[in-house]
Amino acid sequence: MYFMEDTQVARTIQLNDGARMPVLGLGTWKSSHLPRTSLQGAVEAAIAAGYRHIDTAYCYCNEVDIGKALRSKMQQGIIRREDMFIVSKLWCTHHAPEDIPVCLNKSLKDLQLDYLDLYLMHFPVGLKKMGDELYPKKDGRILTSDIDYVDVWKGMEALKASGKVKSIGVSNFNILQLERLLTMCTVPPAVIQVELHPYMVQTDLVEYCKSKNITLTAYSPFGSPARPPELSTGDTDPHKLLEDPVVTEIARKHRKSPAQVLLRYHVQQGIVVIPKSDKPHRILENTKIFNFNLTEEDMAALRGLDRGWKACVFEDIKSHPYYPFV
Ligand SMILES: NC(=O)c1ccc[n+]([C@@H]2O[C@H](COP(=O)([O-])OP(=O)(O)OC[C@H]3O[C@@H](n4cnc5c(N)ncnc54)[C@H](OP(=O)(O)O)[C@@H]3O)[C@@H](O)[C@H]2O)c1
């Protein structure tokens, strides 16, 4: 395994461009509904607990609060900018060449930063630009664009060349899309962020990325129990991963929580993981994953839960030719 022997929570993995990325990060999606001070408090609690990696996105509308937390901890002398690994994402409404730097600059301004450690293309499908609308619609239907994600990637490469982002990657791409991108790009993606957990194992994608030296980040490691209905399958979440008897039994055996087992499952495979919580006690609980090992039998039992079930499917854009989850 290619971990550095550094402090546990800030343990890093080397990317294909030489940068190092902490294997555990704080997810922040759906934190924007919180009272303004709460997300700031959650990020500050995470930094106090040792997290050095924060995952956000333009479309989460929460970067101002994350920026305040980072600034406050830097002013207190607890962290320096170079200690942190900050990830944001280019939103689908900004796929046109002239809009790509606009999206990044807004994130940088809100985060009060002059560079990002990693910038991801959030989705291979573009959405029509209509003012500041995140999900532009007409007559109730979402409006997509036909901009090719390979062209968007050229804009991402330009951002890396400008120094405003240190590493670039993609999110929600399938193998065919990755393969096409790899044949046409100058800079290969350093990271791909996708949904991964025992109900969505994606062995082919994981193996493919490892063979191409692209680091995986697992999003929604608990199956995103609080996801908004418009991004889900529309059902009432019949799949409660944190309560699955296989997961709870492995947790009992190791005297760990189900959440810790689900996080350990990734880091033990060399996969970065970004659980979201805005509760300080859970933020801390989610760091205690570096002092135990799942056995081969545990790993096999967890993989055996696979049912190709995705929490985040973005149903509205299903008919687009670049829709990745087919
Ligand atoms: N690239 C993409 O398209 C994409 C899509 C989805 C997510 N993401 C990223 O991945 C991050 C994580 O995914 P997610 O937010 O969808 O869901 P998740 O991390 O799978 O689940 C978060 C939920 O689990 C709860 N939770 C956290 N720690 C827990 C623990 N120890 N025990 C029990 N419950 C716990 C949280 O509640 P509390 O907050 O109340 O603790 C929250 O409701 C996101 O926040 C975002 O940064 C990216």
XYZ file of N, CA and C and ligand atoms in Angstrom, residues 26-30 55 60 89 122 171-172 193 219-226 242 259 274-279 282 285-286 312, ligand 1:
144
model
N -13.598 15.547 4.903
C -14.951 15.852 5.388
C -15.842 16.191 4.201
N -16.925 15.440 4.026
C -17.938 15.785 3.024
C -18.797 16.920 3.547
N -19.285 17.777 2.658
C -20.065 18.932 3.133
C -21.365 19.147 2.364
N -21.717 18.210 1.506
C -22.974 18.345 0.754
C -24.150 18.314 1.731
N -25.178 19.094 1.438
C -26.400 19.159 2.238
C -26.184 19.865 3.572
N -14.087 18.443 1.343
C -14.692 18.294 0.019
C -15.908 19.206 -0.097
N -22.850 23.221 -3.973
C -23.306 22.988 -2.590
C -23.684 24.305 -1.893
N -15.581 21.665 -7.046
C -16.011 21.045 -8.313
C -16.650 22.063 -9.246
N -17.621 18.073 -12.090
C -18.595 17.420 -11.202
C -19.368 16.298 -11.894
N -15.592 13.532 -11.777
C -16.525 12.883 -10.860
C -17.690 12.348 -11.683
N -18.233 11.226 -11.245
C -19.407 10.629 -11.893
C -19.170 10.249 -13.351
N -13.929 10.889 -8.475
C -14.793 10.793 -7.287
C -16.129 10.183 -7.720
N -17.539 8.675 -2.614
C -18.527 9.574 -1.996
C -19.735 8.760 -1.503
N -20.529 9.390 -0.656
C -21.702 8.737 -0.027
C -21.352 7.372 0.576
N -20.315 7.315 1.422
C -19.893 6.014 1.957
C -20.932 5.339 2.842
N -21.909 6.122 3.355
C -22.972 5.520 4.174
C -24.268 5.368 3.369
N -24.170 5.581 2.048
C -25.378 5.500 1.226
C -26.200 6.778 1.280
N -25.567 7.864 1.715
C -26.193 9.187 1.713
C -27.603 9.191 2.295
N -27.762 8.776 3.570
C -29.114 8.656 4.117
C -29.949 9.936 4.079
N -29.301 11.107 4.030
C -30.093 12.342 4.057
C -30.173 13.015 2.689
N -26.123 1.601 6.935
C -25.574 1.668 8.297
C -26.241 0.652 9.238
N -20.442 2.825 11.008
C -19.856 3.890 10.176
C -18.352 3.676 10.025
N -14.845 10.337 1.981
C -15.236 11.690 2.410
C -16.609 11.686 3.099
N -16.722 11.066 4.277
C -18.009 11.052 4.964
C -18.458 12.461 5.339
N -19.763 12.690 5.245
C -20.305 13.983 5.681
C -20.929 13.846 7.065
N -20.590 14.744 7.939
C -21.365 14.907 9.185
C -21.223 16.353 9.618
N -22.275 16.864 10.241
C -22.135 18.187 10.849
C -22.202 18.090 12.371
N -22.086 16.857 12.892
C -22.100 16.654 14.353
C -20.676 16.383 14.843
N -19.713 12.805 15.721
C -19.580 11.868 14.587
C -18.360 12.208 13.728
N -15.778 10.501 15.570
C -15.949 9.037 15.428
C -15.430 8.569 14.062
N -15.683 9.353 13.037
C -15.322 8.942 11.682
C -13.809 8.993 11.417
N -27.243 8.344 -5.403
C -27.307 9.585 -6.190
C -27.378 9.236 -7.675
N -19.305 14.120 -6.581
C -20.577 13.962 -6.334
O -21.442 13.978 -7.234
C -21.006 13.719 -4.925
C -22.280 13.186 -4.668
C -22.637 12.956 -3.339
C -21.747 13.250 -2.316
N -20.529 13.811 -2.596
C -19.574 14.172 -1.503
O -19.466 13.060 -0.603
C -19.821 13.477 0.709
C -20.445 12.332 1.499
O -21.603 11.828 0.871
P -23.099 12.155 1.368
O -23.138 13.473 2.039
O -23.964 11.930 0.179
O -23.476 11.013 2.379
P -22.767 10.060 3.450
O -21.457 10.612 3.862
O -22.879 8.690 2.902
O -23.809 10.155 4.646
C -23.972 11.333 5.372
C -25.071 11.070 6.402
O -24.590 10.106 7.356
C -24.742 10.636 8.671
N -23.546 10.220 9.442
C -22.287 10.726 9.369
N -21.455 10.096 10.222
C -22.213 9.165 10.863
C -21.920 8.214 11.855
N -20.699 8.080 12.370
N -22.943 7.424 12.301
C -24.185 7.548 11.787
N -24.525 8.444 10.826
C -23.545 9.244 10.363
C -24.824 12.125 8.511
O -25.652 12.697 9.485
P -25.156 13.953 10.405
O -24.630 14.999 9.483
O -26.401 14.315 11.099
O -24.088 13.387 11.315
C -25.477 12.298 7.137
O -26.883 12.268 7.219
C -20.782 14.647 0.432
O -21.036 15.403 1.582
C -20.045 15.356 -0.663
O -18.971 16.107 -0.130
C -20.136 14.027 -3.880
